[in-house]
Coordinates of C-alpha atoms in Angstrom, one line a residue:
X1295 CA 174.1 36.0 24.1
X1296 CA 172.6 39.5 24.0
X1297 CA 169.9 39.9 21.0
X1298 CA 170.6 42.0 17.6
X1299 CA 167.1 42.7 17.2
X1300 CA 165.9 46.3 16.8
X1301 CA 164.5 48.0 19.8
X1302 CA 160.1 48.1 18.8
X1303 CA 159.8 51.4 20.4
X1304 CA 162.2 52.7 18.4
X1305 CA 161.4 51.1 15.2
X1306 CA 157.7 52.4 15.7
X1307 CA 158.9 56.2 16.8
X1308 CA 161.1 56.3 13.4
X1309 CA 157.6 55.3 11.3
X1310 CA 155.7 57.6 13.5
X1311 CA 158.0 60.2 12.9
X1312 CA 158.3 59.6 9.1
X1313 CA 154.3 59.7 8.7
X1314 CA 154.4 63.1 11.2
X1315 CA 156.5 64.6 9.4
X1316 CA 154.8 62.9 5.6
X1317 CA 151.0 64.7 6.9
X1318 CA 153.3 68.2 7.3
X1319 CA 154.3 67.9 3.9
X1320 CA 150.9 67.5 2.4
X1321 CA 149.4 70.3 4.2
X1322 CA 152.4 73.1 3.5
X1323 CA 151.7 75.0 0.2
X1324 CA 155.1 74.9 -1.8
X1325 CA 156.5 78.2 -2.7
X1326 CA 159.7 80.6 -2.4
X1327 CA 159.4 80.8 1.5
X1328 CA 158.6 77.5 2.0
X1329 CA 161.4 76.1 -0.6
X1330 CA 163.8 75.1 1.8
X1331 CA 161.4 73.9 4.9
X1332 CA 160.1 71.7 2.5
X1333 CA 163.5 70.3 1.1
X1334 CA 164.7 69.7 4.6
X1335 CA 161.1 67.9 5.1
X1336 CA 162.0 65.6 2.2
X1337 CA 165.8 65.0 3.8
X1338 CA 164.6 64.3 7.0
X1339 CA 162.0 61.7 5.6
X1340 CA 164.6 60.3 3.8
X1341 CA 166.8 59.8 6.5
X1342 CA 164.5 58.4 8.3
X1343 CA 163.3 55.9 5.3
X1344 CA 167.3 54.8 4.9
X1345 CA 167.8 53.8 9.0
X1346 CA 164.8 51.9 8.8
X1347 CA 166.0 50.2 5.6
X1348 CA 169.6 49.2 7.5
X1349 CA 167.6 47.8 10.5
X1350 CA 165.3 45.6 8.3
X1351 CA 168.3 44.4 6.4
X1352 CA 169.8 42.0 9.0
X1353 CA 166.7 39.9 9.3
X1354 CA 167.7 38.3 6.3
X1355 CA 166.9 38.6 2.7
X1356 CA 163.3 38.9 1.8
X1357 CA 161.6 36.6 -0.7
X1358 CA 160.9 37.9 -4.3
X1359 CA 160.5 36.5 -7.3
X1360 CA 163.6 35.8 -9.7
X1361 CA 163.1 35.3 -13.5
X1362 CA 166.4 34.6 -15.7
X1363 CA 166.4 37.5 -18.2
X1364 CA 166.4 36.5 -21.9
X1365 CA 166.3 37.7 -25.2
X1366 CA 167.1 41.5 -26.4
X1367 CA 165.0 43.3 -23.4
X1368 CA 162.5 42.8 -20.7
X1369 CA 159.4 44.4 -20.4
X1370 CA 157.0 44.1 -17.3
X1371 CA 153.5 44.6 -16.9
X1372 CA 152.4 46.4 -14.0
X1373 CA 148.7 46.7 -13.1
X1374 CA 146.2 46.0 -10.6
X1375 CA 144.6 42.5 -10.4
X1376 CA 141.8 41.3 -12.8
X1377 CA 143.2 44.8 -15.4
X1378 CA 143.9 41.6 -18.2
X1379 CA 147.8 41.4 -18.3
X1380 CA 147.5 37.8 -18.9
X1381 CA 145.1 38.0 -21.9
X1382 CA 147.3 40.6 -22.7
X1383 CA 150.4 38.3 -22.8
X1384 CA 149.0 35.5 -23.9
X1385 CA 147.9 38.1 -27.0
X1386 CA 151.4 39.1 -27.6
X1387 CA 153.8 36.5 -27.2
X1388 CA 154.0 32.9 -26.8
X1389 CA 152.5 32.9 -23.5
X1390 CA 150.1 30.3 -22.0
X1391 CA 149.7 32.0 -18.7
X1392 CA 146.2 31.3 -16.8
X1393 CA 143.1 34.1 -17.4
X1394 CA 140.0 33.8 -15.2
X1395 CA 137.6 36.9 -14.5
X1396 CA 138.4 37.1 -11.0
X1397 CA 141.4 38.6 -9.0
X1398 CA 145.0 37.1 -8.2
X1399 CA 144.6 34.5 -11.0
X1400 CA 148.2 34.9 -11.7
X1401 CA 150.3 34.0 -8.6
X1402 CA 154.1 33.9 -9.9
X1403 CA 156.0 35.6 -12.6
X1404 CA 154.8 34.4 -16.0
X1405 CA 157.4 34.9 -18.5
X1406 CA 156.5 35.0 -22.5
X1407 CA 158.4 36.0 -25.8
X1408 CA 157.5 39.1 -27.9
X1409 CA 159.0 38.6 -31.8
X1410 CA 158.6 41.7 -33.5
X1411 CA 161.1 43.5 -35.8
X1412 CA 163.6 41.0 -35.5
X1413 CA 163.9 41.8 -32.2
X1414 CA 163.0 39.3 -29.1
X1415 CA 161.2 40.7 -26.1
X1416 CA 161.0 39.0 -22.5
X1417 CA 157.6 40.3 -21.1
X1418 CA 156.6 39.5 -17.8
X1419 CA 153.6 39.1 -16.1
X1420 CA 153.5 39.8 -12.6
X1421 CA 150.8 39.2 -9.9
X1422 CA 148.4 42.5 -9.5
X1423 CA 149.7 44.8 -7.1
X1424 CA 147.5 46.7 -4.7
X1425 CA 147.4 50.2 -3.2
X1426 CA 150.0 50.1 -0.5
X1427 CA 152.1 47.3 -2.4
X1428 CA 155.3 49.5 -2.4
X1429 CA 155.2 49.4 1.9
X1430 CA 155.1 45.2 1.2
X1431 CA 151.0 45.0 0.5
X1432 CA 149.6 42.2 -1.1
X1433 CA 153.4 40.9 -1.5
X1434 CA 153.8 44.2 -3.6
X1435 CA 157.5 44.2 -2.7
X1436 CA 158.4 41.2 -4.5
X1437 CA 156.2 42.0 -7.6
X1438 CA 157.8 45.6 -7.6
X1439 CA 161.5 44.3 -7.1
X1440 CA 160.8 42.0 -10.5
X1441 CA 160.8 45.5 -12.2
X1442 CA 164.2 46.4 -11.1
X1443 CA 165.4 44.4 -13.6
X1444 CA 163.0 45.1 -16.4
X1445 CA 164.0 47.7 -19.4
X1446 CA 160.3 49.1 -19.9
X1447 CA 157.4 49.1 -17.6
X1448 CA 153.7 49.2 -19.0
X1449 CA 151.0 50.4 -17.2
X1450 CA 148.0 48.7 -17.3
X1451 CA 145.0 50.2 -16.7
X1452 CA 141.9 49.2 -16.8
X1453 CA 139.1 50.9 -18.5
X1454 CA 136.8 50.7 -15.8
X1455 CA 139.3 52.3 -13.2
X1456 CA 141.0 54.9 -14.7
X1457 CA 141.8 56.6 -11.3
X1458 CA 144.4 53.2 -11.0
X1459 CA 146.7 54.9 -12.9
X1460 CA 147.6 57.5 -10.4
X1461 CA 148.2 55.0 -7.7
X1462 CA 150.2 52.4 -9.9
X1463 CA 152.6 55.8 -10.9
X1464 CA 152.8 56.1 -6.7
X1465 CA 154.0 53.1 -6.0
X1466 CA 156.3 52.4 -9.0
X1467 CA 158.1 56.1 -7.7
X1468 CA 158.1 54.5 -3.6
X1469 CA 159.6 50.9 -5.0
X1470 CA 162.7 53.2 -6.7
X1471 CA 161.3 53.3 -10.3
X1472 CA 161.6 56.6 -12.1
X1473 CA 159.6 55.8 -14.9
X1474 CA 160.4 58.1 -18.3
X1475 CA 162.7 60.4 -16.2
X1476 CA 166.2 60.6 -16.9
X1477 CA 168.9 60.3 -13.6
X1478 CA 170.3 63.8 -13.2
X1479 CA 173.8 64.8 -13.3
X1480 CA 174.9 65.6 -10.2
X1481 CA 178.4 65.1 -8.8
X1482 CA 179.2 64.6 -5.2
X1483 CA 183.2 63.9 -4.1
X1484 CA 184.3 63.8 -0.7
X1485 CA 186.6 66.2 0.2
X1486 CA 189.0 66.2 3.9
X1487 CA 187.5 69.5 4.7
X1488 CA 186.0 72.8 3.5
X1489 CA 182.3 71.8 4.6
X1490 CA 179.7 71.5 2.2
X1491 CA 180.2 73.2 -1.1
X1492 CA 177.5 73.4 -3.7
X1493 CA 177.8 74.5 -7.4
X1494 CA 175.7 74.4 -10.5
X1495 CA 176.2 74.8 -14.2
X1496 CA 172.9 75.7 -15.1
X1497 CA 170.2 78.1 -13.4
X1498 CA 168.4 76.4 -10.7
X1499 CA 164.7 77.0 -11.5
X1500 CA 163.5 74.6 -9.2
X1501 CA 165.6 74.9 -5.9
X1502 CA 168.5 77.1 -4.5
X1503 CA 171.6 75.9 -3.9
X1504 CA 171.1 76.9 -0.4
X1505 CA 168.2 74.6 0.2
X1506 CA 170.0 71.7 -1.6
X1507 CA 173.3 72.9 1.2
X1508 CA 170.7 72.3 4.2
X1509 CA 169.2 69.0 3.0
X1510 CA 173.1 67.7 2.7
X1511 CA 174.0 68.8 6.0
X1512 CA 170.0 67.2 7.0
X1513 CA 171.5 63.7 5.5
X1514 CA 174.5 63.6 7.4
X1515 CA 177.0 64.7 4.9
X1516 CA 180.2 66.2 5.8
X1517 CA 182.9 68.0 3.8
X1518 CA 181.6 67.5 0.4
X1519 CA 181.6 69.5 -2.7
X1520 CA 178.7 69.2 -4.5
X1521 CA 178.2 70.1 -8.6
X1522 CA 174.9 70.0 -10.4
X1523 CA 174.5 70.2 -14.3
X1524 CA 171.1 69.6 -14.6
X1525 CA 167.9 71.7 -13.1
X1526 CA 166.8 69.7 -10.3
X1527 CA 164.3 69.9 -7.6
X1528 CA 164.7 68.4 -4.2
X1529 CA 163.4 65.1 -4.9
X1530 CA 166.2 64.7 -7.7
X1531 CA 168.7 65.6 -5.2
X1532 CA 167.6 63.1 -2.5
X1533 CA 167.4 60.1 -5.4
X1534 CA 171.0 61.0 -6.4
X1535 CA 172.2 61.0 -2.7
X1536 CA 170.1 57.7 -2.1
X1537 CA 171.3 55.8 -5.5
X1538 CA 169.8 52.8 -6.2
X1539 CA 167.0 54.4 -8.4
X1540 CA 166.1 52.3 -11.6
X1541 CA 164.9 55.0 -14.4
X1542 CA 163.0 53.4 -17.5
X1543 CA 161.0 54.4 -19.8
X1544 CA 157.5 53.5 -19.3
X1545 CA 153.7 52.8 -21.4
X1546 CA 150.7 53.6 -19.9
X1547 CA 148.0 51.7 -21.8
X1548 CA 144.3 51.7 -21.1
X1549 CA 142.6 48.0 -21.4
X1550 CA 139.0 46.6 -21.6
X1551 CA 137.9 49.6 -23.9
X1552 CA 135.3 47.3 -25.8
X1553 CA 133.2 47.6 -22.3
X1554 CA 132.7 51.5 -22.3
X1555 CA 131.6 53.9 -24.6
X1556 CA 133.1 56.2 -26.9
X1557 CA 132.6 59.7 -25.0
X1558 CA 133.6 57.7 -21.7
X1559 CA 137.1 57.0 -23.7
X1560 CA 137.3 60.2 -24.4
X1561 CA 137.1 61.5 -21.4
X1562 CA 139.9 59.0 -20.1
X1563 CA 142.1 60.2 -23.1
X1564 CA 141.7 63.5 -21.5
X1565 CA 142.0 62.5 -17.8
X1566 CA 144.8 60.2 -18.0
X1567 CA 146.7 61.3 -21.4
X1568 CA 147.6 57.2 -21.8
X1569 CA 149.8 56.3 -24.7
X1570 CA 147.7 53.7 -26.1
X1571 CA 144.3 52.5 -25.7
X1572 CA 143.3 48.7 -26.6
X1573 CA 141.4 45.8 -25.5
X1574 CA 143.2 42.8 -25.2
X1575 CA 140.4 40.6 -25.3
X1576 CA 139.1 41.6 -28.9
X1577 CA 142.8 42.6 -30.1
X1578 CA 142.2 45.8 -30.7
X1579 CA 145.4 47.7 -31.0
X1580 CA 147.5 45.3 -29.6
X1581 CA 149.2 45.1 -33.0
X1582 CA 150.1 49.0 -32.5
X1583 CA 151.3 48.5 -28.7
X1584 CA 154.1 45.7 -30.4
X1585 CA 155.2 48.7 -32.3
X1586 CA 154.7 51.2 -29.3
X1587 CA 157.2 48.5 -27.5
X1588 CA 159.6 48.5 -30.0
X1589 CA 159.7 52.0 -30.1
X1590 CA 160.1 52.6 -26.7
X1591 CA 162.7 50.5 -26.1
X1592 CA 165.0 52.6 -28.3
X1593 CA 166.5 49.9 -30.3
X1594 CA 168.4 49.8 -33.5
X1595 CA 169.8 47.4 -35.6
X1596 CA 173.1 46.2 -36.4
X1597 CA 173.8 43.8 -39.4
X1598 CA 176.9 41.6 -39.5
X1599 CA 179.2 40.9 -42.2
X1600 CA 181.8 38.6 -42.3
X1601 CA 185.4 39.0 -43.9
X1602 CA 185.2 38.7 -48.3
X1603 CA 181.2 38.2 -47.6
X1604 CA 177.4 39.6 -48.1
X1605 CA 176.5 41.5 -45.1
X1606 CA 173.2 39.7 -43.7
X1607 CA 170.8 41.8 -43.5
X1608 CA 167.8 39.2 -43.2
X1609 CA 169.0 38.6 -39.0
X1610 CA 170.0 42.1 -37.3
X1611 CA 171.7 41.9 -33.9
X1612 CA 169.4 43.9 -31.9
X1613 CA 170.9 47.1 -29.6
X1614 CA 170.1 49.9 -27.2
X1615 CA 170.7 53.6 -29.5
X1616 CA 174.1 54.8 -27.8
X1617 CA 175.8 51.5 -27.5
X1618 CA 179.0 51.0 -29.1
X1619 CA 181.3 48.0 -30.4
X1620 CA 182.6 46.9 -27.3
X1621 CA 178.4 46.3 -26.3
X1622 CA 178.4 44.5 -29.9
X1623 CA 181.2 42.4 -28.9
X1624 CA 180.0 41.3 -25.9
X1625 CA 176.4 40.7 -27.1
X1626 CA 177.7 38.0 -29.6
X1627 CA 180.4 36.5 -26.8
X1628 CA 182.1 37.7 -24.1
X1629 CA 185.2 36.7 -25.3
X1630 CA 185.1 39.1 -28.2
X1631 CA 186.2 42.0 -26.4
X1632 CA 189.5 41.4 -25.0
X1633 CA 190.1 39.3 -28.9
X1634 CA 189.1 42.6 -30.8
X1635 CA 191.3 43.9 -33.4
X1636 CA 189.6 46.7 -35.1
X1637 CA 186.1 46.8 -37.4
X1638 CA 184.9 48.3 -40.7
X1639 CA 181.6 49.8 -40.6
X1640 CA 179.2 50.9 -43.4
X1641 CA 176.8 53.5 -42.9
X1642 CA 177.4 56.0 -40.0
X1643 CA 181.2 55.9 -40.8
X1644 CA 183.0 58.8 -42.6
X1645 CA 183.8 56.6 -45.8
X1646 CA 182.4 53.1 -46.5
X1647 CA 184.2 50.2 -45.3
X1648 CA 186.2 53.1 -42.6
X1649 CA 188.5 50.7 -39.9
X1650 CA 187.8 51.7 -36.8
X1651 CA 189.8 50.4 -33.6
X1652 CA 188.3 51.8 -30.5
X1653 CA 185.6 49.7 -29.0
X1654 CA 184.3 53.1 -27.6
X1655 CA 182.4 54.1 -31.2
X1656 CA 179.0 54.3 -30.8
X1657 CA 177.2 52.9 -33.8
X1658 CA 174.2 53.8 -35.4
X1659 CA 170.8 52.2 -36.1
X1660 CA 171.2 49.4 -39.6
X1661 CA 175.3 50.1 -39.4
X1662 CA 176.7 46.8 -41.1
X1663 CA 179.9 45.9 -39.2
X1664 CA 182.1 43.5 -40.0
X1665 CA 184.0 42.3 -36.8
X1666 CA 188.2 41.4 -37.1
X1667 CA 189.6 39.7 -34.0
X1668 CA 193.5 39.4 -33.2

């Protein structure tokens, strides 16, 4: 039987190729000349980064570590190892998970309960990635793939090593995460011929539409019209192209600041621009970063009332902003849905008590609904 495997020369010219062409694009200066050199830089390093994806794939899958998500949202804790995530966790939530003060104490995914606001918060502690963990360093695949799944990412950084912060931005962005970015709106329908047609909505501040026409053709695309409603650069263009991008928001959050001085914080706060600042060990602020997490999870509440009853407003339901009664319905059982006969809502309504029978309405943070099934 004639091997499958992938030819070694060729898998090393793709990765010399891709790192070729990666040293070109640090040392060209971007601007209106270069624009679309550099675009088709980008497409061709993408390419190149999607064949050598297919070719690992058949080797089978690749270990990582699976936690079972639970409660209202998951939040991981990225950082590098010894930065205090599990003092921070144990400090947070109901969380036992080992602390020593040396590196790769935590080995597996350590999973602990945040209860704030009513609202309850899967956090996850991973093992500390390492520069180069998004290429598979110091198993920093399987510790980034955990954060595919998560709804916020926090930053940890410790006060020591500011300059981590950089690097733990890096590889979050090369493991797919586009951390506080929002996925732009670009649509791209096949079409039986015409070429490659691009549009946009909106003035392109950040690329031409002839650039983004070259990097198509660059990533093998064929008769396609192309729309864009949002002002994207090139980088955009490749993630829509690629899919499989996670974007979430994200906290960066400075640790261990009870071991430097005030004008060294100060100067971090202007390096760095983190959200918080805290020191797990002592608890400073780690009351504020509960809050922070709430925040930036964008929930709002949702209080139940049953039929000829009190609303109870002592036990919200606990939602994403935006999501509407069909997500209600399926939070409290997945049978609700396809039973739902219509609901009367108080508060973002246009009169008390209005019936409502789409499952498309989008509700609105402390809305009391009360929930009629067929």
């Amino acid at each position: 039987m004639e091997s499958k495997e992938t030819n070694p020369k060729e898998k090393s010219t793709n990765k010399d190729r891709i790192k070729e062409l990666q040293e070109e694009l640090k040392k060209t200066k971007y601007n209106k000349r270069t624009q679309q050199h550099i675009g088709l830089i980008k497409a061709k390093i993408a390419g190149l980064k999607e064949r050598e994806i297919k070719r690992s794939s058949g080797g089978g899958a690749a270990e990582g570590y699976s936690v079972r998500k639970t409660g209202d949202a998951t939040v991981i804790l990225i950082g590098f190892p010894s930065v205090g995530k599990s003092t921070l966790l144990n400090k947070i939530t109901n969380a036992k998970s080992k602390v020593a003060g040396y590196a790769f104490t935590t080995l597996t995914v350590v999973p602990g309960l945040l209860k704030h606001k009513s609202a309850k918060i899967q956090v996850l502690d991973v093992p500390g990635i390492v520069h180069g963990a998004a290429s598979g360093r110091g198993r920093g695949k399987e510790v980034l793939s955990t954060s595919q799944s998560a709804d916020l990412v926090i930053f940890l950084i410790d006060a020591l090593q500011p300059q981590a912060y950089e690097v733990l931005q890096k590889e979050a962005y090369e493991s797919n995460l586009r951390v506080n970015k929002t996925k732009p709106f670009v649509k791209i329908e096949k079409t039986s011929k015409g070429g490659i047609q691009v549009s946009a909505t909106v003035t392109l501040t950040k690329t031409t539409r002839e650039t983004i026409e070259k990097m198509a053709s660059e990533l093998r695309m064929m008769n396609v019209n192309i729309v864009i409603r949002d002002d994207i650069d090139e980088d955009e263009f490749i993630d829509v192209v690629e899919q499989g991008k996670r974007y979430v928001p994200g906290i960066a959050v400075v640790n261990k600041i009870d071991l430097i001085t005030n004008e060294e914080l100060k100067k971090i706060k202007k390096t760095i621009k983190p959200d918080l600042c805290i020191s797990a060990q002592e608890g400073i602020n780690t009351e504020k970063l509960k809050d922070l997490i709430f925040k930036k999870l964008n929930f709002m509440r949702i209080y139940c009332k049953d039929p000829g009853k009190k609303a109870d407003l002592d036990e919200p339901i606990i939602m994403f902003r935006t999501s509407t009664l069909k997500d209600m319905c399926e939070k409290l059982h997945r049978d609700f849905v396809d039973k739902f006969k219509y609901a009367r809502i108080w508060g973002s309504s246009k009169f008390p008590g209005q019936i409502l029978r789409k499952l498309t309405f989008e509700l609105k943070d402390k809305d009391v609904v009360e929930l009629h099934m067929k």
